PDB file of C-alpha atoms in Angstrom:
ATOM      1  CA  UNK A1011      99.965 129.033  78.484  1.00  0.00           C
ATOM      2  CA  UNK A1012      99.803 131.406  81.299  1.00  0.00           C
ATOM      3  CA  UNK A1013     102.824 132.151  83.591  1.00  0.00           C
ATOM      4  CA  UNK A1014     103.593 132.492  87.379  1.00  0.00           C
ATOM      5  CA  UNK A1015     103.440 135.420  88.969  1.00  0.00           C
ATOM      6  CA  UNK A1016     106.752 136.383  90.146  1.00  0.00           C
ATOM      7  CA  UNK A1017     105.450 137.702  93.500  1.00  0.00           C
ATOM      8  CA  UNK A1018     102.329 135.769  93.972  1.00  0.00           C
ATOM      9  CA  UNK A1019     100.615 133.336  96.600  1.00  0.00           C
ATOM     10  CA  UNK A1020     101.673 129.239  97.175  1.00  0.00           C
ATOM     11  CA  UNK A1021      99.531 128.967  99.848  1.00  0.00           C
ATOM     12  CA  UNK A1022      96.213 130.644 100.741  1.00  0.00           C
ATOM     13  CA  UNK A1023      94.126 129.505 104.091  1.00  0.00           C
ATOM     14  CA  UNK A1024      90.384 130.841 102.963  1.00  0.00           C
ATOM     15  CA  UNK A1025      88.002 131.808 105.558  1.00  0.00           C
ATOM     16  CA  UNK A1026      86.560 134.860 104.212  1.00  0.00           C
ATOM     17  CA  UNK A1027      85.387 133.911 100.675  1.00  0.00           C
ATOM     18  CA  UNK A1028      83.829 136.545  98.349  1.00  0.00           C
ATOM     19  CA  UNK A1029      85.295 139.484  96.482  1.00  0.00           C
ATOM     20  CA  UNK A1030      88.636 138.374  98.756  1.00  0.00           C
ATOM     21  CA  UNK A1031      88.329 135.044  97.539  1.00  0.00           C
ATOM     22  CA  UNK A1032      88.114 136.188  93.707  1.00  0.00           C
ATOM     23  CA  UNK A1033      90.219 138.998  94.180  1.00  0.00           C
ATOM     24  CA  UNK A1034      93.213 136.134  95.410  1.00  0.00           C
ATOM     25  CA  UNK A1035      92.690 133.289  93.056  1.00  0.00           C
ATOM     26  CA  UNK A1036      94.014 135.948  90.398  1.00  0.00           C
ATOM     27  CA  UNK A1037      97.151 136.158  92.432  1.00  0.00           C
ATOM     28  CA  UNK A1038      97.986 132.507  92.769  1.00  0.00           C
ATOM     29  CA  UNK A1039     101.342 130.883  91.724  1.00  0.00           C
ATOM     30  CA  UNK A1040     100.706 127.736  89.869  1.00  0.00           C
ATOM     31  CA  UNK A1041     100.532 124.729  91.373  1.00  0.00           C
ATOM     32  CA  UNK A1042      99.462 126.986  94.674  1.00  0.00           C
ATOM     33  CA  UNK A1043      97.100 125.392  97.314  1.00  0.00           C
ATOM     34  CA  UNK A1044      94.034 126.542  98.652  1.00  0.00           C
ATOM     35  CA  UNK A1045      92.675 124.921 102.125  1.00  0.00           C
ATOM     36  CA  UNK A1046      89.093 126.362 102.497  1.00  0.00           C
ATOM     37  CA  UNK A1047      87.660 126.430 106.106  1.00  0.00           C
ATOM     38  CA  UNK A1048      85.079 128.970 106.437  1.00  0.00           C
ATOM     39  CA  UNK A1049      83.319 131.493 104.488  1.00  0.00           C
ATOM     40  CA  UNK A1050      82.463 134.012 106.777  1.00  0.00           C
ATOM     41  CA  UNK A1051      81.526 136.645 103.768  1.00  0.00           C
ATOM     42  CA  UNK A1052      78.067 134.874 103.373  1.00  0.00           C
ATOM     43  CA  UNK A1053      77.731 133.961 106.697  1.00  0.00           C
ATOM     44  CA  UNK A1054      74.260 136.300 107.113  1.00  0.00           C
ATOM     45  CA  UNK A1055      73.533 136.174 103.542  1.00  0.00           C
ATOM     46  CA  UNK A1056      69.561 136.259 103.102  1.00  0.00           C
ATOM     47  CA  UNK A1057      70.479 134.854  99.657  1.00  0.00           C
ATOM     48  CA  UNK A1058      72.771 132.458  98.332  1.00  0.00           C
ATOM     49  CA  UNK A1059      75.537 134.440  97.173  1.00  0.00           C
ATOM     50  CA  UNK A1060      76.931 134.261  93.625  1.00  0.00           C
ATOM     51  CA  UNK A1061      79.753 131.650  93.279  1.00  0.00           C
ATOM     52  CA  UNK A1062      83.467 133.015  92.660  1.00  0.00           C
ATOM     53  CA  UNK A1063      84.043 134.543  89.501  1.00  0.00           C
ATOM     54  CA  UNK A1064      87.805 133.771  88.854  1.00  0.00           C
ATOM     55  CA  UNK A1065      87.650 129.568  89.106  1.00  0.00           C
ATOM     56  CA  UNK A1066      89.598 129.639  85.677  1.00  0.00           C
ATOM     57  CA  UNK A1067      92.442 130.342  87.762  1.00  0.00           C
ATOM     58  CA  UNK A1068      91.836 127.314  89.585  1.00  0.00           C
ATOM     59  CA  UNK A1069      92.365 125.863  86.465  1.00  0.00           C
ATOM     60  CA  UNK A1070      94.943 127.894  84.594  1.00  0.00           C
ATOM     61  CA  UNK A1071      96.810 127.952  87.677  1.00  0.00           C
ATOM     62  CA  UNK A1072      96.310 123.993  88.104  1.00  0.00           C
ATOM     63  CA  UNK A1073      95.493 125.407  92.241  1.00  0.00           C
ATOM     64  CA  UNK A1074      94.512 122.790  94.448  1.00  0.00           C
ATOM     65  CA  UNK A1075      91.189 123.743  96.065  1.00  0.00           C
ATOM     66  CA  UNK A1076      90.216 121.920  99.210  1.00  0.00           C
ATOM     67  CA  UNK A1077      87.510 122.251 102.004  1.00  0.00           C
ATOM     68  CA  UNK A1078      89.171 121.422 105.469  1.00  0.00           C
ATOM     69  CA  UNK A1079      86.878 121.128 108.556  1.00  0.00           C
ATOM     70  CA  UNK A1080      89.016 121.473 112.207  1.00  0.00           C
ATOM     71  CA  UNK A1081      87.620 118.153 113.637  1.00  0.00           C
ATOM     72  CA  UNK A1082      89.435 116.547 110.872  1.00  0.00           C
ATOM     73  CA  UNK A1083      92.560 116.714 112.716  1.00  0.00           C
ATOM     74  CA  UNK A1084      91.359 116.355 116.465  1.00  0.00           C
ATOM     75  CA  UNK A1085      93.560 113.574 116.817  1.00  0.00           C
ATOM     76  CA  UNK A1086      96.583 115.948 116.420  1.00  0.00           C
ATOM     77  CA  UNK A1087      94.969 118.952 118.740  1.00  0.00           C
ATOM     78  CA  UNK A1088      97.852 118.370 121.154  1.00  0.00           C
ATOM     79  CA  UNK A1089     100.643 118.206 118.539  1.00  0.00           C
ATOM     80  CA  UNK A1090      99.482 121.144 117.324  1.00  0.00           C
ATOM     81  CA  UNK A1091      99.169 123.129 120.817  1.00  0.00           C
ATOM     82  CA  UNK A1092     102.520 122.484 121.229  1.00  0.00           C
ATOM     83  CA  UNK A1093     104.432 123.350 118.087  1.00  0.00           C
ATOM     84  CA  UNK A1094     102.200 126.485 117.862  1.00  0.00           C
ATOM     85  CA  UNK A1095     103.241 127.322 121.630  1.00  0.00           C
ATOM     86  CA  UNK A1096     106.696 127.075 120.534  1.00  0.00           C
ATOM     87  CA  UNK A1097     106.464 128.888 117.824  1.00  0.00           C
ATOM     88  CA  UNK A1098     104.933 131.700 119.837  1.00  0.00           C
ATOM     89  CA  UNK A1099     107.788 131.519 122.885  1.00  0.00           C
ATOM     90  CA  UNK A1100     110.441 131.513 119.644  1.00  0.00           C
ATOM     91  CA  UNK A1101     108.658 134.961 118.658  1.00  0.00           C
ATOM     92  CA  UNK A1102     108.001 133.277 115.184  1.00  0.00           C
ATOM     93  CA  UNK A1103     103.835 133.408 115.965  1.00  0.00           C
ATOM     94  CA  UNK A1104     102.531 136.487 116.709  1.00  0.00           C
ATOM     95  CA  UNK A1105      98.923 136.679 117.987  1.00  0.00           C
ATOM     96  CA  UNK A1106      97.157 139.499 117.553  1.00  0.00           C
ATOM     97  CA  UNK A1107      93.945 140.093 120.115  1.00  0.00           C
ATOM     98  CA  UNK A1108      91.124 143.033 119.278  1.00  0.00           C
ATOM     99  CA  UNK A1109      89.389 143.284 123.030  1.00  0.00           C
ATOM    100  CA  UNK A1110      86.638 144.942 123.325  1.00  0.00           C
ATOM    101  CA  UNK A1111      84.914 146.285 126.997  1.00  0.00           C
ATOM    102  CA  UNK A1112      81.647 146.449 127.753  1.00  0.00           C
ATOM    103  CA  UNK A1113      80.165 143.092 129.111  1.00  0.00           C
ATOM    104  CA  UNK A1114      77.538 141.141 127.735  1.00  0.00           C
ATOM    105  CA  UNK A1115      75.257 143.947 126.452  1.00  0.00           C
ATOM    106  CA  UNK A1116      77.534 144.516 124.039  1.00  0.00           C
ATOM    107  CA  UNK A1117      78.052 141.347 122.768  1.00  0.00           C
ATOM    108  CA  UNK A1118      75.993 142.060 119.455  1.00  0.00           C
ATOM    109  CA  UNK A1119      77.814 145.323 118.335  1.00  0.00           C
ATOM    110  CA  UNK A1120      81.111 143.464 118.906  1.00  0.00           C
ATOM    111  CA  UNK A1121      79.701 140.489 116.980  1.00  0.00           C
ATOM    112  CA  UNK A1122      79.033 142.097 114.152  1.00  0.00           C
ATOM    113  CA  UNK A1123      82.670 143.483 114.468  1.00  0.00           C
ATOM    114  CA  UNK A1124      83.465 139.928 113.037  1.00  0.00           C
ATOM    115  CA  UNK A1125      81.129 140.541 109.706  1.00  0.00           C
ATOM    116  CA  UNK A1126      81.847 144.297 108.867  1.00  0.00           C
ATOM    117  CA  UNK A1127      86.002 143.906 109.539  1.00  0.00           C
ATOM    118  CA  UNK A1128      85.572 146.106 111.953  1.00  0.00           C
ATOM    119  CA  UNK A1129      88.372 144.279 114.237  1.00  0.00           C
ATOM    120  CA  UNK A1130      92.133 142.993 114.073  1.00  0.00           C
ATOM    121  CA  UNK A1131      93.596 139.568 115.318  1.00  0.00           C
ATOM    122  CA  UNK A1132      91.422 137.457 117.293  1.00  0.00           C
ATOM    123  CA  UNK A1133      88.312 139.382 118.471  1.00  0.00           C
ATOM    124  CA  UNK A1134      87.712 139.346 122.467  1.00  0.00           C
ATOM    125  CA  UNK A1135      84.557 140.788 124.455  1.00  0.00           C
ATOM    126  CA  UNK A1136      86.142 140.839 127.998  1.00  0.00           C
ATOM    127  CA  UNK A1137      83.161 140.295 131.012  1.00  0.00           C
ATOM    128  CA  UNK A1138      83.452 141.589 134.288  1.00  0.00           C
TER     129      UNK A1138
END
């Protein structure tokens, strides 16, 4: 039977997918959670990209694996607004902004900041 990592993840929120994804599930505590809301690693594949190759950890690990889709909770976008404004004015949320100059002809360059990891925190293109 395999054990719990003494240092490893409850609670993952996916959005990347991947090597990342993979390279996590082999990490995960047992019983650890998984909501999955984007997949941005296959975003501009040309070809569907070969599934993870660590699910047995989904199993060993008994993880709970879940797709979650924002509109699912628009009837809570207000609770949420404020509990996450709180948090921020309580210092306990930090939010971290990458913004980039240059106006609208550079909005592909800094798009493609989104795909390469080329940026950190939430990725701005500021227009005069």
């Amino acid at each position: 039977m395999p054990t719990a990592h003494l240092n490893g993840i409850d609670v993952y929120f996916e959005n990347v997918g991947g090597e990342i994804l993979d390279t996590v599930l082999a990490q995960m505590n047992r019983f650890g959670r998984i909501p999955l809301c984007g997949l941005i690693s296959a975003y501009n594949a040309t070809e569907l990209p070969q599934g993870p190759r660590n699910l047995r950890y989904v199993l060993t690990q008994r993880l709970r694996l879940q797709g979650l889709i924002v509109f699912d909770w628009a009837d809570r976008v207000h609770e949420a607004i404020a509990q996450l404004g709180q948090w921020h004015k309580e210092g306990k949320l930090k939010i971290r902004e990458d913004v980039r100059q240059g106006g609208l002809d550079a909005y592909p360059d800094v798009l493609n900041l989104l795909y390469t990891g080329g940026n950190q925190g939430k990725l701005v293109l500021k227009v005069d």
